[in-house]
Short mmCIF file of C-alpha atoms and ligand atoms in Angstrom, two decimals:
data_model
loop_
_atom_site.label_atom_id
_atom_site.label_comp_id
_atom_site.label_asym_id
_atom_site.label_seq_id
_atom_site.Cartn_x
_atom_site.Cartn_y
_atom_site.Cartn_z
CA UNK A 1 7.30 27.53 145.55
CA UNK A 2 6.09 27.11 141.58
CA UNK A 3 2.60 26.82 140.42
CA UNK A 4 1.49 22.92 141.21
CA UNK A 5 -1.26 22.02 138.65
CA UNK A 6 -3.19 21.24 141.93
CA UNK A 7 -2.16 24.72 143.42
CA UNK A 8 -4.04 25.97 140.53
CA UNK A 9 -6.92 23.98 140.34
CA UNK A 10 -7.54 24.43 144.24
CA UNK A 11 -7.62 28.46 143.46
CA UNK A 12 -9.63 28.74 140.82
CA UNK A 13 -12.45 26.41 142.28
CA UNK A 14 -12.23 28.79 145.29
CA UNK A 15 -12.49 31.65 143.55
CA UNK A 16 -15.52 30.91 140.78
CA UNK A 17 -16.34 27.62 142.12
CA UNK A 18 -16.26 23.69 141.33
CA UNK A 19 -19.20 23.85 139.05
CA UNK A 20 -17.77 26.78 136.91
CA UNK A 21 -14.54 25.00 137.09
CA UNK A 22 -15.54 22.32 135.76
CA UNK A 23 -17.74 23.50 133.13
CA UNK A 24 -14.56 25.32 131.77
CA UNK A 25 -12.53 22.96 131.54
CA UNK A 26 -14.93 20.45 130.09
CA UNK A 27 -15.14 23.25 127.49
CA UNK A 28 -12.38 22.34 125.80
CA UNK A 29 -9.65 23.17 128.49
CA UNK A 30 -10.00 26.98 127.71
CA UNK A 31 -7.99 27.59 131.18
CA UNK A 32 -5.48 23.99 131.32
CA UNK A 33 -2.94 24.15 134.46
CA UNK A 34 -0.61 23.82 131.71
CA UNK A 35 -1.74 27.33 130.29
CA UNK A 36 -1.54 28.78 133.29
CA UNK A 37 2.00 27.12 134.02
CA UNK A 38 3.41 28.35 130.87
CA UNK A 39 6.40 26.80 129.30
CA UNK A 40 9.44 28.69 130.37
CA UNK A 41 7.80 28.41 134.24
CA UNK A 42 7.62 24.92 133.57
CA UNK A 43 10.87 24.20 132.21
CA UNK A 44 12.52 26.45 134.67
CA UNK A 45 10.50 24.03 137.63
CA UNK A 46 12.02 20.98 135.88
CA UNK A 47 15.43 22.07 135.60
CA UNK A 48 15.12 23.59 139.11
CA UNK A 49 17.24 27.12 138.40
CA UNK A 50 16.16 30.01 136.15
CA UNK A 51 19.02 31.12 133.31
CA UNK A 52 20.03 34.90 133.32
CA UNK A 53 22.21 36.16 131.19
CA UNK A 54 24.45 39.33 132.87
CA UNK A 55 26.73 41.84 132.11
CA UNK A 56 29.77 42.41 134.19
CA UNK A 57 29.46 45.82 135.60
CA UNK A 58 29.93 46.41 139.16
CA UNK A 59 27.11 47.64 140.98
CA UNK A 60 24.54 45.93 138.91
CA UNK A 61 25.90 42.50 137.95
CA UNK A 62 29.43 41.29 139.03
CA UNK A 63 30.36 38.00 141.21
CA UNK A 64 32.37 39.28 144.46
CA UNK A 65 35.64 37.51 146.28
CA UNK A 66 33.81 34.57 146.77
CA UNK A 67 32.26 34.46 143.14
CA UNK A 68 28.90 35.23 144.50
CA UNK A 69 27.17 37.08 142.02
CA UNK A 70 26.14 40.46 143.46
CA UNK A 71 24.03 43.56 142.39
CA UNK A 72 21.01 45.95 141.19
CA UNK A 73 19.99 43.07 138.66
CA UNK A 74 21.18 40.50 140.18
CA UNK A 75 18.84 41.08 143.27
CA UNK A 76 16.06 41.38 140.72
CA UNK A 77 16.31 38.08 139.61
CA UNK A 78 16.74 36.90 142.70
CA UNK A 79 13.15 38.21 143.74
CA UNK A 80 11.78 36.70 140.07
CA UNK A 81 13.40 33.45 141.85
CA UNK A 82 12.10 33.58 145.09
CA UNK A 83 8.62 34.47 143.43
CA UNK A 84 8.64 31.14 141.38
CA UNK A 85 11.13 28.63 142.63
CA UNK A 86 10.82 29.88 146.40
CA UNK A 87 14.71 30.48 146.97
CA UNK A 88 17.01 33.22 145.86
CA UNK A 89 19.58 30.91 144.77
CA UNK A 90 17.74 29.12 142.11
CA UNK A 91 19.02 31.57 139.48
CA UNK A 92 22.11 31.20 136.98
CA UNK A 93 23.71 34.11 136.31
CA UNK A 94 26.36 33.80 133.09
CA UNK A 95 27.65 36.71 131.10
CA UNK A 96 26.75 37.29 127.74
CA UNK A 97 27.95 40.57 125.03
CA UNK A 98 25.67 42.80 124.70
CA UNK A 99 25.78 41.53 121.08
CA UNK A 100 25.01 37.96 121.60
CA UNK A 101 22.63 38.10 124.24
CA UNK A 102 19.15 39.41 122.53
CA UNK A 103 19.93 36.10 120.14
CA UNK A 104 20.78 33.84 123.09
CA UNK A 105 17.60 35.08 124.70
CA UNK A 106 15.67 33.53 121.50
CA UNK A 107 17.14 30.60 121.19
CA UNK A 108 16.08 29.75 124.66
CA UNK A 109 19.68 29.58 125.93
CA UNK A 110 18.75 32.23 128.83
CA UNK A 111 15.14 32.78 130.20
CA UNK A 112 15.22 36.41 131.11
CA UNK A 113 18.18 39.04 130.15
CA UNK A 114 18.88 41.14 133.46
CA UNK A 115 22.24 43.03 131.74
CA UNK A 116 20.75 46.60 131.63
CA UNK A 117 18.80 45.68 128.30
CA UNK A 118 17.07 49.27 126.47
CA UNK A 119 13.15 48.70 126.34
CA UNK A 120 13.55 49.89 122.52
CA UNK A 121 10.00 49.82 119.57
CA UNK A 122 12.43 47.29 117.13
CA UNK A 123 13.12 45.14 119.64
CA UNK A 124 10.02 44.65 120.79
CA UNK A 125 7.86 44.61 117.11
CA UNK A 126 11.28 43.25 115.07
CA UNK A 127 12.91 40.95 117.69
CA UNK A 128 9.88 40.01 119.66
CA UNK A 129 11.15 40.41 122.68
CA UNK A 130 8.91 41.09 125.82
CA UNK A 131 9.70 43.99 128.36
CA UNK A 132 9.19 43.43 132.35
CA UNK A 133 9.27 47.02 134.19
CA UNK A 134 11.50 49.19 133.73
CA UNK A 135 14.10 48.80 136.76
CA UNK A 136 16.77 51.75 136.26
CA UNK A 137 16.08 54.77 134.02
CA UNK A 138 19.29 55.30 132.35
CA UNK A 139 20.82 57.78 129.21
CA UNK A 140 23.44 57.01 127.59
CA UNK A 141 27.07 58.66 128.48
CA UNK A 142 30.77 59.72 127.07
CA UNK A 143 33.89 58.54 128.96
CA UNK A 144 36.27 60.92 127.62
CA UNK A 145 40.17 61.13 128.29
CA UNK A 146 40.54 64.19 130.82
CA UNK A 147 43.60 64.96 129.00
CA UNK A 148 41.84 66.09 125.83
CA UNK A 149 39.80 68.97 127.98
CA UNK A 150 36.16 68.31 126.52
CA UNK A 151 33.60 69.45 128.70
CA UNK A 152 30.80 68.68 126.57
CA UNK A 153 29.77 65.87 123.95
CA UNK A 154 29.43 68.70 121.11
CA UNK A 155 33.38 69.22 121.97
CA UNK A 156 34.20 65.66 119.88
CA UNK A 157 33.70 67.12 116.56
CA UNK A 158 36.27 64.11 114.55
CA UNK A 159 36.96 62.55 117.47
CA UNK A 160 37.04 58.64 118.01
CA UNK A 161 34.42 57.20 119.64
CA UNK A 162 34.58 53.50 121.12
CA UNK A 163 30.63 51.62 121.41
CA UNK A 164 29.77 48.67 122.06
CA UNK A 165 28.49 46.22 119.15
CA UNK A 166 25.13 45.80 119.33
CA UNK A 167 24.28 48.05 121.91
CA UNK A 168 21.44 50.93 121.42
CA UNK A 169 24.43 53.31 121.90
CA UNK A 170 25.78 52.36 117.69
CA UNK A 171 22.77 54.21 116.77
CA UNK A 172 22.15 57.29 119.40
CA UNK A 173 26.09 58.52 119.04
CA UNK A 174 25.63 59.02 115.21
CA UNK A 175 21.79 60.32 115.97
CA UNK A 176 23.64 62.65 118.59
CA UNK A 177 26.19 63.98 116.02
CA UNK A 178 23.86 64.18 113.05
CA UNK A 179 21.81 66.19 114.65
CA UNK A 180 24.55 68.90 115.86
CA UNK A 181 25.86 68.64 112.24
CA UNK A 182 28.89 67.39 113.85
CA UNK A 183 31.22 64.12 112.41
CA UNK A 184 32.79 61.62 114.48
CA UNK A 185 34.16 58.60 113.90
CA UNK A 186 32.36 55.10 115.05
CA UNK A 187 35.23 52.20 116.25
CA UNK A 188 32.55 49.21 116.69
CA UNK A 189 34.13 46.79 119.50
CA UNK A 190 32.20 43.56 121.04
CA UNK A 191 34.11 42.58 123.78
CA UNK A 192 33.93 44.69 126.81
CA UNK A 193 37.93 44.34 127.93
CA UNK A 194 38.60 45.35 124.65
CA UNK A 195 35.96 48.13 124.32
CA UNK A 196 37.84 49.19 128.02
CA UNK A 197 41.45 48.67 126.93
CA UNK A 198 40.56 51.17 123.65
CA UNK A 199 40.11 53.68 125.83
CA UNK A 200 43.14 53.28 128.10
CA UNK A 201 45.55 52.50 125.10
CA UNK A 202 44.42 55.62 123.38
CA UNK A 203 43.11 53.94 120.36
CA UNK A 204 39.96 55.77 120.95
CA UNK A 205 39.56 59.79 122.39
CA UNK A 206 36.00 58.60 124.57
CA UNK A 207 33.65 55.36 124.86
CA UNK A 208 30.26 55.28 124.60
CA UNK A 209 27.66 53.40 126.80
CA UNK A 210 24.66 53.95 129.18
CA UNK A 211 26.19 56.24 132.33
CA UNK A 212 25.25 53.13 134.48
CA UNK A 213 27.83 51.05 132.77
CA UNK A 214 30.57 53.70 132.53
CA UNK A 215 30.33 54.55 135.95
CA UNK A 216 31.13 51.21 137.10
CA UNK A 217 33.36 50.22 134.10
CA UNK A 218 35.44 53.71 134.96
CA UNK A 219 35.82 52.29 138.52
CA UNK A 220 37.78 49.29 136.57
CA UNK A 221 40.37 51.25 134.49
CA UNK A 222 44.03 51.76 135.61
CA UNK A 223 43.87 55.03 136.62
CA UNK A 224 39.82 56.00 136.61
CA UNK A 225 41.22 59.81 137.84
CA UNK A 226 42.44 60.51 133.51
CA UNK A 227 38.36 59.83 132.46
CA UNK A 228 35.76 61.73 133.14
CA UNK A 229 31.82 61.67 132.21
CA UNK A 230 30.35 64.34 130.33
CA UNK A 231 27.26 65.91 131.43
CA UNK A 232 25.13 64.83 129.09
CA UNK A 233 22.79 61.97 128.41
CA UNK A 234 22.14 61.20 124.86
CA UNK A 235 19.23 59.35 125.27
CA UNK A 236 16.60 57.63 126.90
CA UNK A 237 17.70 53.98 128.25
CA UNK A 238 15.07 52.68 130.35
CA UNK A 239 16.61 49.19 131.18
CA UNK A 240 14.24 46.40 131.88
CA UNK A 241 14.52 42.47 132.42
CA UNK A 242 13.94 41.39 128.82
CA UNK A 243 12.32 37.98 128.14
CA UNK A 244 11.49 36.11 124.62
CA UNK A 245 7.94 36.59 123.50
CA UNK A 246 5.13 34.01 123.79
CA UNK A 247 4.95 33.47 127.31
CA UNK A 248 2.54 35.68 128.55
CA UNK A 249 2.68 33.93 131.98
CA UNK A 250 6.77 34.18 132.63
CA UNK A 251 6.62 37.72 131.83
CA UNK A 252 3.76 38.44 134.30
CA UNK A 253 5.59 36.87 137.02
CA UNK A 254 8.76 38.80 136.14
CA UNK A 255 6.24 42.14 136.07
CA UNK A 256 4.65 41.24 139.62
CA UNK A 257 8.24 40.24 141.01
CA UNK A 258 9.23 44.05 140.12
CA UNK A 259 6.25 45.10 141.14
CA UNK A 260 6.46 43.83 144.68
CA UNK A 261 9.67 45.67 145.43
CA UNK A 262 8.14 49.09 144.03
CA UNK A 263 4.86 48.15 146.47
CA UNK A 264 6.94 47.77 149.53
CA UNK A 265 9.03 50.52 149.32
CA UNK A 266 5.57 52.47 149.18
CA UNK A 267 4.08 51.27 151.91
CA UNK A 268 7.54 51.34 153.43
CA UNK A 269 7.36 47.87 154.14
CA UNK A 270 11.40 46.34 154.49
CA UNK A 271 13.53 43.69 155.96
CA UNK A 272 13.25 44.84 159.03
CA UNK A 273 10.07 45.91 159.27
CA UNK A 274 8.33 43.36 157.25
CA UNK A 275 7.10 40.53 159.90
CA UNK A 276 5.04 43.45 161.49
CA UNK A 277 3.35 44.64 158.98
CA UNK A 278 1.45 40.99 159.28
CA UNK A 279 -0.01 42.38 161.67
CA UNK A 280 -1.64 45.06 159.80
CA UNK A 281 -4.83 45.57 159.53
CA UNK A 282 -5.04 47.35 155.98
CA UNK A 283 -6.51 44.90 153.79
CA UNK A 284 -4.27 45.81 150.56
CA UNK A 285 -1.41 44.99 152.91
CA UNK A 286 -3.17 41.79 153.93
CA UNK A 287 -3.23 40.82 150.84
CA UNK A 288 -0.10 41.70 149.59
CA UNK A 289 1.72 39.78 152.25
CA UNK A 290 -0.35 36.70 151.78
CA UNK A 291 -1.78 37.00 155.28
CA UNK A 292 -4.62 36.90 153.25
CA UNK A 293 -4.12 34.01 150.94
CA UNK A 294 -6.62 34.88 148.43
CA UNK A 295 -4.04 36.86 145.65
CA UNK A 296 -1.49 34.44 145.96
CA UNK A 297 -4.16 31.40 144.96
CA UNK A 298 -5.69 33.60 142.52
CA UNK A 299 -2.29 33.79 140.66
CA UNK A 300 -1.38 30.14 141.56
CA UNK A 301 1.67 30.74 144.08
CA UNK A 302 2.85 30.45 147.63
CA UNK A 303 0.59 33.44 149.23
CA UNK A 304 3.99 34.82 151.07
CA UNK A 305 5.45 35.24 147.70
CA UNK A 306 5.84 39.27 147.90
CA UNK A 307 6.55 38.44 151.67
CA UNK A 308 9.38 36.28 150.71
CA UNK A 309 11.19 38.49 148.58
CA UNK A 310 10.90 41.26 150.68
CA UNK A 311 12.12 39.42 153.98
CA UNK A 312 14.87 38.03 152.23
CA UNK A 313 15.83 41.21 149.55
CA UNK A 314 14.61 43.64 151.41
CA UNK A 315 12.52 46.33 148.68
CA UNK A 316 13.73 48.80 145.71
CA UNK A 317 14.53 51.07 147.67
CA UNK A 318 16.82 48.87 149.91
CA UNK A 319 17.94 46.85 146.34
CA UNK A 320 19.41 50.37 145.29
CA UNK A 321 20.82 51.81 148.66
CA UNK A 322 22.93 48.47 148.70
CA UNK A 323 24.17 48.44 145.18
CA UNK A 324 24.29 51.76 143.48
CA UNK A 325 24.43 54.43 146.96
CA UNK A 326 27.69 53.37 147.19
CA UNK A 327 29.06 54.24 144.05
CA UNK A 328 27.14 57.53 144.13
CA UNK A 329 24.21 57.42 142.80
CA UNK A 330 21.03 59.01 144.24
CA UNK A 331 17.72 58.06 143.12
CA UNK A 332 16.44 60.88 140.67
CA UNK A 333 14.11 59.25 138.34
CA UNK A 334 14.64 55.87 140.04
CA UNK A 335 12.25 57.02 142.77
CA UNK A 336 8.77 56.40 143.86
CA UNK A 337 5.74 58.14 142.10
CA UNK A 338 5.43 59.47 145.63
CA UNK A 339 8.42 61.12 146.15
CA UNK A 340 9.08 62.60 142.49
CA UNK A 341 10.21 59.51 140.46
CA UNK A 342 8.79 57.47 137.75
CA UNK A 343 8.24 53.96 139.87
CA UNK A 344 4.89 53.50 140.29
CA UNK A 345 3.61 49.62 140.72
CA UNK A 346 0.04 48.64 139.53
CA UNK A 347 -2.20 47.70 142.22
CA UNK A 348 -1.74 44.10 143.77
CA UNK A 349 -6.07 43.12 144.24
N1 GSH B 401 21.17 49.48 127.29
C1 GSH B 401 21.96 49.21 126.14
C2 GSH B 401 23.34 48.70 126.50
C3 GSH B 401 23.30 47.42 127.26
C4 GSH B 401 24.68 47.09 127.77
O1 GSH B 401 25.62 47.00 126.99
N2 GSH B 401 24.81 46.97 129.06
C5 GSH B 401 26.07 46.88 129.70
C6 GSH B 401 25.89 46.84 131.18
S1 GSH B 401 24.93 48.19 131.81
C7 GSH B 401 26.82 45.63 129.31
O2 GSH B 401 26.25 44.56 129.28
N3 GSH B 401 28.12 45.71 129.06
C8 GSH B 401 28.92 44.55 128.85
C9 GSH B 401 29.47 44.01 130.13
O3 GSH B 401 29.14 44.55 131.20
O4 GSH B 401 30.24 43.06 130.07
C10 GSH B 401 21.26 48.24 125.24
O5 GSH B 401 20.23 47.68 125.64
O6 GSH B 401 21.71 48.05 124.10
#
């Protein structure tokens, strides 16, 4: 359920009361409803669906038999959609290059970017685009031909690398082999069947991309036995739902829909599990849940928000055992504070 402007004005009187209300907005509207809406929250309302733009590998974003789109960040905008439009299917998922997407994002063509997009300074300072949490720590990978006996990235000296046009991997494989003193050379490719079929047709020796993408991607290719990923990770890609700056409000919602999902999996609240920890009697829990209404009004949406998502989604940690445990990955940095990881999710009060 979105924000009504009624919604809001209902929790802020009970929070600070009518008389403070009032005297706010008489002072010049410092706190409208349509602040607290925001614009991309209000145009998502009107158009009734949120616009994602996706990449296309499985595990994380790729429509199954029925064209149903399914994975990691697909299931994370499904909680950002059950947050703010109350239902899971109120999100468009359409795939975008990695090169047209950050520019698509701008011109308001998608409202969020959930296609394994690098929380990078540039983009963020030069771009202006806004970073939710990060979702999946990543580094970036080599797909190499197994035929060419490379065990490790240093191994390429003149060999010819396939990325992805505007990717963060253009810039980290020539970091990589500048600092080794090492040359290589670059073959810049957009599309991602073509970046694929390089590799397969032999017009390049390895491919380049985060190890989340070329593990699924080598899933795709004719015979995925002939490739295999080098040990290393180049870099740091810590992928995060990207959204266009100046909407303070549609980012926080996108941070507190993440959030939720870390939460739960703390207090190991799941599917399953979920409709009795209402009866709890932990207050944080309370809260969180909406059993006690007063964070949901506070923030101006249904209460059973984080409740929803959960019941329906289930929480991170059931997100990545259904999308990613099956194509081998364990959790490694992608785990709790708690148990060793780098999720931690700020308190909900
Ligand atoms: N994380 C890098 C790469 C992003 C990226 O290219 N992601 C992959 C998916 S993990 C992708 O969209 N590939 C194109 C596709 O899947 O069609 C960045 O932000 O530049």
């Amino acid at each position: 359920m979105g924000l009504s402007i009624s919604g809001f004005h209902k929790a802020l009187t009970a929070r600070w009361g009518r008389t403070l209300a009032a005297s706010l907005v008489v002072a010049g509207g410092l706190l409208s409803a349509e602040a607290q809406a925001g614009p991309t929250l209000d145009k998502i309302t009107q158009r009734g669906t949120i616009k994602a733009g996706v990449g296309t590998t499985p595990g994380f974003f790729s429509p199954d038999s029925n064209g149903r789109w399914q994975g990691f960040f697909v299931d994370i905008g499904r909680a950002i959609a059950i947050a703010t439009l109350g239902n899971q299917d109120k999100i468009e998922f359409t795939v975008s290059s990695p090169q047209q997407r950050l520019p698509a994002l701008q011109a308001g063509e998608f409202d969020i970017l959930l296609s394994g997009v690098t929380v990078t300074i540039t983009r963020a300072f030069k771009l202006g685009f806004h970073f939710g949490p990060t979702v999946f720590y990543d580094g970036q990978g080599i797909l190499v031909r197994k035929d060419l006996g490379v065990t490790k990235a240093a191994d390429l000296e003149g060999a010819t690398i396939g990325v992805q046009s505007g990717t963060t991997g253009e810039l980290n494989i020539a970091d990589f082999f500048r600092r080794h003193g090492k040359s290589f050379k670059a073959l810049t490719i957009e599309d991602t069947r073509q970046f694929n079929a390089a590799l397969e047709e032999g017009r390049v020796d390895a491919i380049t991309q985060d190890s989340s993408d070329l593990v699924g991607k080598r899933k795709q290719l004719k015979n995925p036995e002939n490739y295999v990923l080098l040990p290393e990770r180049l870099s740091k890609e810590p992928l995060a739902p990207a959204v266009a700056g100046g909407d303070d409000r549609w980012l926080e919602l996108v941070n507190w829909s993440v959030n939720a999902l870390i939460q739960a999996e703390e207090w190991g609240i799941t599917s399953a599990n979920v409709d009795e920890f209402l009866k709890s009697e932990d207050p944080a829990i309370r809260r969180f849940l909406g059993v006690d209404p007063s964070v949901g009004e506070a923030i101006g949406l249904d209460p059973k928000w984080a409740y929803n998502i959960v019941k329906t989604l289930g929480n991170y940690g059931e997100l990545f055992d259904r999308h990613l445990k099956p194509l081998g990955w364990e959790r490694g940095y992608n785990n709790l504070w708690t148990n060793g990881g780098l999720l931690y999710s700020p308190p909900f009060r």
